[in-house]
CSV table of C-alpha atoms in Angstrom, one decimal:
chain,number,residue,atom,x,y,z
A,166,MET,CA,-18.0,8.8,39.1
A,167,ILE,CA,-16.2,6.0,37.2
A,168,SER,CA,-18.2,5.1,34.2
A,169,LEU,CA,-18.4,1.8,32.4
A,170,LYS,CA,-15.8,3.1,30.1
A,171,HIS,CA,-13.1,2.5,32.6
A,172,LEU,CA,-13.8,-1.2,32.5
A,173,LEU,CA,-13.4,-1.1,28.7
A,174,ALA,CA,-10.0,0.5,28.9
A,175,PRO,CA,-8.1,-1.6,26.3
A,176,ALA,CA,-10.8,-1.0,23.8
A,177,LEU,CA,-10.8,2.7,24.7
A,178,VAL,CA,-7.1,3.0,24.0
A,179,SER,CA,-7.7,1.3,20.6
A,180,LEU,CA,-10.6,3.8,20.0
A,181,ALA,CA,-8.4,6.7,20.8
A,182,LEU,CA,-5.8,5.5,18.4
A,183,ALA,CA,-8.1,4.5,15.6
A,184,ALA,CA,-10.5,7.5,15.7
A,185,PRO,CA,-8.4,10.6,16.0
A,186,ALA,CA,-10.2,13.8,16.8
A,187,ALA,CA,-9.1,15.2,13.4
A,188,ALA,CA,-12.1,17.5,13.3
A,189,GLN,CA,-10.9,19.3,16.4
A,190,ALA,CA,-7.1,19.1,15.6
A,191,ASP,CA,-5.4,22.1,14.0
A,192,GLN,CA,-4.5,20.4,10.7
A,193,GLY,CA,-1.7,22.8,10.0
A,194,GLN,CA,-0.1,22.0,13.3
A,195,MET,CA,-0.6,18.3,12.8
A,196,GLN,CA,1.2,18.5,9.4
A,197,LYS,CA,4.0,20.6,11.0
A,198,ASN,CA,4.4,18.0,13.8
A,199,PHE,CA,4.7,15.2,11.3
A,200,ASP,CA,7.2,17.1,9.1
A,201,ASP,CA,9.3,17.9,12.2
A,202,LYS,CA,9.2,14.2,13.2
A,203,MET,CA,10.4,13.1,9.7
A,204,ALA,CA,13.2,15.6,9.8
A,205,LYS,CA,14.7,14.2,13.0
A,206,ASP,CA,18.2,12.7,13.0
A,207,PHE,CA,17.1,9.1,13.6
A,208,MET,CA,15.3,9.0,10.3
A,209,SER,CA,18.7,9.1,8.4
A,210,ASN,CA,20.1,6.3,10.6
A,211,ALA,CA,18.2,3.6,8.7
A,212,ALA,CA,16.4,3.3,5.4
A,213,TRP,CA,13.0,3.9,6.9
A,214,ILE,CA,10.0,3.1,4.7
A,215,THR,CA,7.0,5.3,5.5
A,216,ASP,CA,4.4,3.6,3.4
A,217,TYR,CA,2.7,0.3,4.6
A,218,ASP,CA,2.1,-1.0,1.1
A,219,GLU,CA,5.6,-0.2,0.0
A,220,ALA,CA,7.0,-2.0,3.1
A,221,ARG,CA,5.0,-5.1,2.3
A,222,LYS,CA,6.1,-5.0,-1.4
A,223,ILE,CA,9.8,-4.7,-0.5
A,224,ALA,CA,9.4,-7.5,2.2
A,225,LYS,CA,8.0,-9.8,-0.5
A,226,GLU,CA,10.7,-8.9,-3.1
A,227,GLU,CA,13.6,-9.2,-0.7
A,228,GLY,CA,12.3,-12.1,1.4
A,229,LYS,CA,12.6,-10.1,4.7
A,230,LEU,CA,10.5,-9.5,7.7
A,231,ILE,CA,9.1,-6.0,8.4
A,232,PHE,CA,10.2,-4.4,11.6
A,233,VAL,CA,7.7,-1.7,12.4
A,234,TYR,CA,8.2,1.2,14.7
A,235,PHE,CA,4.8,2.7,15.7
A,236,THR,CA,5.0,6.3,16.9
A,237,ARG,CA,3.0,9.4,16.8
A,238,SER,CA,3.4,13.0,15.9
A,239,TYR,CA,0.0,14.5,16.9
A,240,ALA,CA,1.2,15.2,20.5
A,241,GLN,CA,4.5,16.9,21.1
B,295,MET,CA,14.3,6.0,21.6
B,296,GLU,CA,14.5,8.5,18.8
B,297,SER,CA,17.4,10.3,20.4
B,298,GLY,CA,19.0,7.1,21.6
B,299,LEU,CA,18.6,3.5,20.3
B,300,LEU,CA,17.4,4.4,16.8
B,301,THR,CA,20.4,6.7,16.2
B,302,THR,CA,23.0,3.9,17.1
B,303,PRO,CA,25.2,2.1,14.6
B,304,GLU,CA,23.9,-1.2,16.2
B,305,PHE,CA,20.4,-0.3,15.1
B,306,THR,CA,21.6,0.6,11.6
B,307,ALA,CA,23.3,-2.8,11.3
B,308,PHE,CA,20.1,-4.5,12.5
B,309,SER,CA,17.9,-2.5,10.2
B,310,LYS,CA,19.6,-3.9,7.1
B,311,LYS,CA,18.4,-7.4,8.0
B,312,VAL,CA,14.7,-6.3,7.9
B,313,VAL,CA,12.4,-3.8,6.1
B,314,PRO,CA,12.4,-1.0,8.7
B,315,PHE,CA,8.9,0.6,8.5
B,316,ILE,CA,8.0,3.7,10.5
B,317,HIS,CA,4.3,4.2,11.1
B,318,VAL,CA,3.3,7.6,12.5
B,319,THR,CA,-0.2,8.3,13.8
B,320,THR,CA,-0.6,11.9,12.8
B,321,HIS,CA,-4.3,13.0,13.1
B,322,ILE,CA,-3.9,14.5,9.6
B,323,GLU,CA,-7.2,14.1,7.8
B,324,GLY,CA,-7.3,11.7,4.9
B,325,ARG,CA,-4.1,10.0,5.7
B,326,ALA,CA,-4.1,6.3,4.8
B,327,ASN,CA,-3.7,3.6,7.5
B,328,GLU,CA,-4.0,6.0,10.5
B,329,GLY,CA,-5.5,3.1,12.5
B,330,LEU,CA,-2.8,0.6,11.7
B,331,LEU,CA,-1.5,0.3,15.3
B,332,GLY,CA,-4.9,-0.7,16.6
B,333,GLU,CA,-5.4,-3.1,13.7
B,334,LYS,CA,-2.2,-4.9,14.7
B,335,GLY,CA,-3.2,-5.1,18.3
B,336,GLY,CA,-1.0,-2.4,19.6
B,337,THR,CA,-2.2,-0.1,22.4
B,338,GLY,CA,0.4,2.6,23.0
B,339,PHE,CA,3.5,4.4,21.8
B,340,PRO,CA,6.1,3.5,21.0
B,341,THR,CA,5.3,-0.1,19.8
B,342,LEU,CA,7.8,-2.2,18.0
B,343,MET,CA,6.7,-5.2,16.1
B,344,PHE,CA,7.7,-7.8,13.5
B,345,LEU,CA,5.3,-8.4,10.6
B,346,ASP,CA,5.5,-10.9,7.7
B,347,ALA,CA,5.4,-9.7,4.1
B,348,GLU,CA,1.6,-9.9,4.2
B,349,GLY,CA,1.4,-7.7,7.2
B,350,GLY,CA,0.6,-10.5,9.6
B,351,VAL,CA,1.9,-9.9,13.1
B,352,LEU,CA,4.7,-12.3,14.1
B,353,GLY,CA,5.7,-10.9,17.4
B,354,LEU,CA,7.3,-8.3,19.5
B,355,PRO,CA,10.9,-8.1,20.6
B,356,ALA,CA,11.5,-9.0,24.2
B,357,GLY,CA,13.5,-5.8,24.9
B,358,ARG,CA,14.4,-2.4,23.4
B,359,SER,CA,18.0,-2.9,22.2
B,360,ALA,CA,19.5,-3.9,18.8
B,361,GLN,CA,20.5,-7.2,20.5
B,362,ALA,CA,16.9,-8.0,21.5
B,363,PHE,CA,15.7,-7.1,18.0
B,364,ASP,CA,18.4,-9.4,16.5
B,365,ALA,CA,17.5,-12.2,19.0
B,366,LYS,CA,13.8,-12.0,18.1
B,367,LEU,CA,14.6,-11.9,14.3
B,368,GLY,CA,16.7,-15.0,14.8
B,369,SER,CA,14.1,-17.0,16.6
B,370,LEU,CA,11.3,-15.9,14.2
B,371,SER,CA,13.5,-16.8,11.2
B,372,LYS,CA,14.1,-20.3,12.6
B,373,VAL,CA,10.4,-20.9,13.2
B,374,LEU,CA,9.5,-19.6,9.8
B,375,GLN,CA,12.1,-21.9,8.2
B,376,LYS,CA,10.9,-24.9,10.1
B,377,ILE,CA,7.3,-24.1,9.0
B,378,ALA,CA,8.5,-23.9,5.4
B,379,ASP,CA,10.4,-27.2,5.6
B,380,MET,CA,7.4,-29.0,7.2
B,381,LYS,CA,5.0,-27.7,4.5
B,382,ALA,CA,7.5,-28.9,1.8
B,383,ALA,CA,7.6,-32.3,3.5
B,384,ILE,CA,3.8,-32.5,3.8
B,385,ALA,CA,3.6,-31.6,0.1
B,386,LYS,CA,5.9,-34.5,-0.7
B,387,GLY,CA,3.6,-36.8,1.2
B,388,GLU,CA,5.2,-37.1,4.6
B,389,LYS,CA,2.6,-38.0,7.2
B,390,GLY,CA,2.2,-37.0,10.9
B,391,LEU,CA,3.4,-33.5,10.7
B,392,GLU,CA,0.0,-31.6,10.6
B,393,LYS,CA,-0.5,-31.1,14.3
B,394,GLU,CA,3.1,-29.9,14.9
B,395,LEU,CA,2.8,-27.6,11.9
B,396,PHE,CA,-0.5,-26.3,13.2
B,397,PHE,CA,0.9,-25.4,16.7
B,398,LEU,CA,4.0,-23.8,15.2
B,399,GLU,CA,1.7,-21.6,13.1
B,400,LEU,CA,-0.5,-21.0,16.1
B,401,ASP,CA,2.5,-19.7,17.9
B,402,LEU,CA,3.0,-17.1,15.1
B,403,GLY,CA,-0.7,-16.1,15.3
B,404,ARG,CA,-1.2,-17.2,11.8
B,405,PHE,CA,-4.9,-18.0,12.2
B,406,ASP,CA,-7.9,-15.6,12.4
B,407,LEU,CA,-10.8,-16.5,14.5
B,408,LYS,CA,-12.9,-18.3,11.9
B,409,ALA,CA,-9.9,-20.3,10.7
B,410,LEU,CA,-8.9,-21.3,14.2
B,411,GLN,CA,-12.4,-22.3,15.2
B,412,ALA,CA,-12.6,-24.5,12.0
B,413,LYS,CA,-9.2,-26.1,12.8
B,414,ALA,CA,-10.3,-26.8,16.4
B,415,LYS,CA,-13.2,-28.8,15.0
B,416,SER,CA,-11.2,-30.7,12.5
B,417,LEU,CA,-8.0,-31.6,14.5
B,418,LYS,CA,-8.1,-35.0,16.1
B,419,GLY,CA,-6.0,-36.7,18.8
B,420,LEU,CA,-5.1,-33.5,20.7
B,421,THR,CA,-3.8,-33.9,24.2
B,422,ASP,CA,-5.7,-32.1,27.1
B,423,GLN,CA,-2.9,-29.5,27.2
B,424,GLN,CA,-3.2,-28.8,23.5
B,425,LYS,CA,-7.0,-28.6,23.8
B,426,THR,CA,-6.7,-26.1,26.7
B,427,ARG,CA,-4.1,-24.1,24.7
B,428,LEU,CA,-6.5,-24.0,21.7
B,429,ALA,CA,-9.5,-22.9,23.7
B,430,ALA,CA,-7.4,-20.1,25.3
B,431,ASP,CA,-6.2,-18.9,21.9
B,432,ILE,CA,-9.7,-18.9,20.5
B,433,LEU,CA,-11.0,-16.9,23.5
B,434,ASP,CA,-8.2,-14.4,22.9
B,435,LEU,CA,-9.1,-14.0,19.3
B,436,GLN,CA,-12.8,-13.7,20.2
B,437,MET,CA,-12.0,-10.8,22.5
B,438,LYS,CA,-9.8,-9.1,19.9
B,439,GLU,CA,-12.7,-9.4,17.5
B,440,VAL,CA,-15.0,-7.9,20.1
B,441,PHE,CA,-12.6,-5.0,20.6
B,442,ASN,CA,-12.4,-4.4,16.8
B,443,LEU,CA,-16.2,-4.6,16.4
B,444,VAL,CA,-17.2,-2.2,19.2
B,445,ARG,CA,-15.0,0.5,17.5
B,446,GLN,CA,-17.5,0.5,14.6
B,447,GLU,CA,-21.0,2.1,14.4
B,448,ASP,CA,-23.5,-0.3,15.9
B,449,GLY,CA,-20.5,-2.4,16.9
B,450,LEU,CA,-21.9,-3.6,20.1
B,451,ALA,CA,-24.7,-5.4,18.4
B,452,MET,CA,-22.2,-7.2,16.1
B,453,ALA,CA,-19.9,-8.0,19.0
B,454,GLY,CA,-22.9,-9.5,20.8
B,455,LYS,CA,-22.9,-12.6,18.6
B,456,ILE,CA,-19.3,-13.3,19.8
B,457,LEU,CA,-20.1,-12.5,23.4
B,458,LEU,CA,-23.0,-15.0,23.2
B,459,GLU,CA,-20.6,-17.7,21.8
B,460,ILE,CA,-18.3,-17.1,24.7
B,461,HIS,CA,-21.1,-17.3,27.2
B,462,ALA,CA,-22.3,-20.6,25.7
B,463,THR,CA,-18.9,-22.2,26.4
B,464,GLY,CA,-19.0,-21.3,30.0
B,465,VAL,CA,-15.3,-20.4,29.9
B,466,PHE,CA,-14.7,-16.7,30.4
B,467,PRO,CA,-11.7,-14.4,29.9
B,468,THR,CA,-9.4,-13.7,32.8
B,469,GLY,CA,-6.7,-11.2,33.3
B,470,ARG,CA,-6.9,-7.9,31.4
B,471,ASN,CA,-9.8,-9.0,29.3
B,472,GLU,CA,-12.0,-10.0,32.2
B,473,GLY,CA,-13.3,-6.5,33.0
B,474,PRO,CA,-14.0,-5.5,29.3
B,475,PHE,CA,-15.7,-8.9,28.7
B,476,TRP,CA,-18.2,-8.5,31.5
B,477,GLY,CA,-18.6,-4.8,30.8
B,478,TYR,CA,-19.5,-5.4,27.2
B,479,SER,CA,-21.6,-8.4,28.2
B,480,MET,CA,-23.5,-6.2,30.6
B,481,GLU,CA,-24.0,-3.4,28.0
B,482,TYR,CA,-25.1,-5.9,25.3
B,483,ALA,CA,-27.4,-7.8,27.6
B,484,GLU,CA,-29.1,-4.6,28.7
B,485,SER,CA,-29.6,-3.5,25.1
B,486,ILE,CA,-31.3,-6.7,24.2
B,487,GLU,CA,-33.0,-7.1,27.6
B,488,ASP,CA,-31.4,-10.5,28.3
B,489,ILE,CA,-32.1,-10.5,32.0
B,490,ALA,CA,-30.1,-13.6,32.8
B,491,MET,CA,-26.9,-12.4,31.0
B,492,PHE,CA,-27.4,-8.8,32.4
B,493,ASP,CA,-27.7,-10.2,35.9
B,494,ALA,CA,-24.7,-12.5,35.6
B,495,ALA,CA,-22.5,-9.8,34.0
B,496,LEU,CA,-23.5,-7.2,36.6
B,497,THR,CA,-22.8,-9.7,39.4
B,498,GLU,CA,-19.3,-10.2,38.0
B,499,ILE,CA,-18.7,-6.5,37.6
B,500,GLU,CA,-19.8,-6.0,41.2
B,501,ARG,CA,-17.5,-8.8,42.3
B,502,MET,CA,-14.5,-7.1,40.6
B,503,PHE,CA,-15.3,-3.5,41.3
B,504,GLY,CA,-17.8,-3.4,44.1
B,505,ASP,CA,-15.3,-2.1,46.6
B,506,ASN,CA,-14.4,0.9,44.4
B,507,GLU,CA,-16.5,3.8,45.7
B,508,ARG,CA,-16.2,5.7,42.4
B,509,MET,CA,-17.9,2.8,40.7
B,510,ALA,CA,-20.8,2.8,43.1
B,511,PRO,CA,-23.1,5.2,41.2
B,512,MET,CA,-22.7,3.4,37.9
B,513,LEU,CA,-23.3,0.0,39.6
B,514,ALA,CA,-26.4,1.3,41.4
B,515,GLU,CA,-27.7,2.7,38.1
B,516,LYS,CA,-27.2,-0.7,36.4
B,517,ARG,CA,-28.8,-2.6,39.3
B,518,ALA,CA,-31.8,-0.3,39.1
B,519,SER,CA,-32.0,-0.9,35.4
B,520,LEU,CA,-31.9,-4.6,35.9
B,521,LYS,CA,-34.6,-4.4,38.6
B,522,LYS,CA,-36.8,-2.5,36.2
B,523,MET,CA,-36.3,-5.1,33.5
B,524,LYS,CA,-37.1,-7.9,35.9
B,525,ASN,CA,-40.3,-6.2,37.1
B,526,GLY,CA,-41.3,-5.3,33.6
B,527,ASP,CA,-42.5,-1.8,32.4
B,528,GLU,CA,-46.1,-1.7,33.5
B,529,PRO,CA,-48.0,1.3,32.1
B,530,GLU,CA,-49.7,3.4,34.7
B,531,GLU,CA,-53.4,3.1,34.7
B,532,GLU,CA,-55.2,6.2,33.6
B,533,ILE,CA,-57.7,7.3,36.1
B,534,GLU,CA,-60.6,9.1,34.6
B,535,GLU,CA,-62.2,11.8,36.7
B,536,GLU,CA,-65.9,11.3,37.2
B,537,VAL,CA,-67.9,14.3,36.1
B,538,VAL,CA,-70.9,14.8,38.2
B,539,GLU,CA,-73.5,16.9,36.5
B,540,GLY,CA,-75.1,19.7,38.3
B,541,GLN,CA,-72.2,20.2,40.8
């Protein structure tokens, strides 16, 4: 049976992104996945900022726009 | 992308013109800003986006190449410069620029819902096309706010206020917001026992999904709930058994 949730798909995607099932995730594995992502070659191809507050601070100081690449590490 | 575009010298050259920020959704407990993608209106991975220094969303590149990124950066920079110039001119007393400035900033998504609704009331002399554009942008922001609110605890009740505002205008979302709008309207109306809204929303859902067999059980359940609401919940009469002495 298709539930009402299927109608609310855009919101469900947002829910999935905003409310990760951290309680069920193996935290050690999640950390390893993230560390592996950060060690990939592409990270050394640009001066990537990884902190949102720092990105905004630098953008203000240098008068630049922020180009954000949203990605994930929780699923390999 | 990570083994292609983002490793190219063209991307390196582009990245020097911006602040390249990588946001990773990790599912690591306690990590700050895990929900940032959703907050910025993104719905999947990967998502590429330009933000201003305050974190306001400016737009997405039209394609996935360093050339497309450069093109978007160029067009955003031009618009931002034009806005800055117009604000300077207005500050010096130049008249007649407010409406053009407003629509330039609207293009950049500079207004939140409250600010846009306030502007809509105060702006005079708009053309029919501009009024239609404004109404559509307000509706878009209202739905974004609904999606934000329903993610929270008791969110549907909070989103209900906005849903009622939309219903009052008689102009409803179309496209990808249409299903969620009527779905949330139906849920909210059922929760507050607003029969008219429940009926209207269910009718729209049936119009959109009535041919889908997999939706049939849910629709039947909602139709039954609506019928029960229309009939009212009458308590069953208690029938007392008559005790006849001596028998």
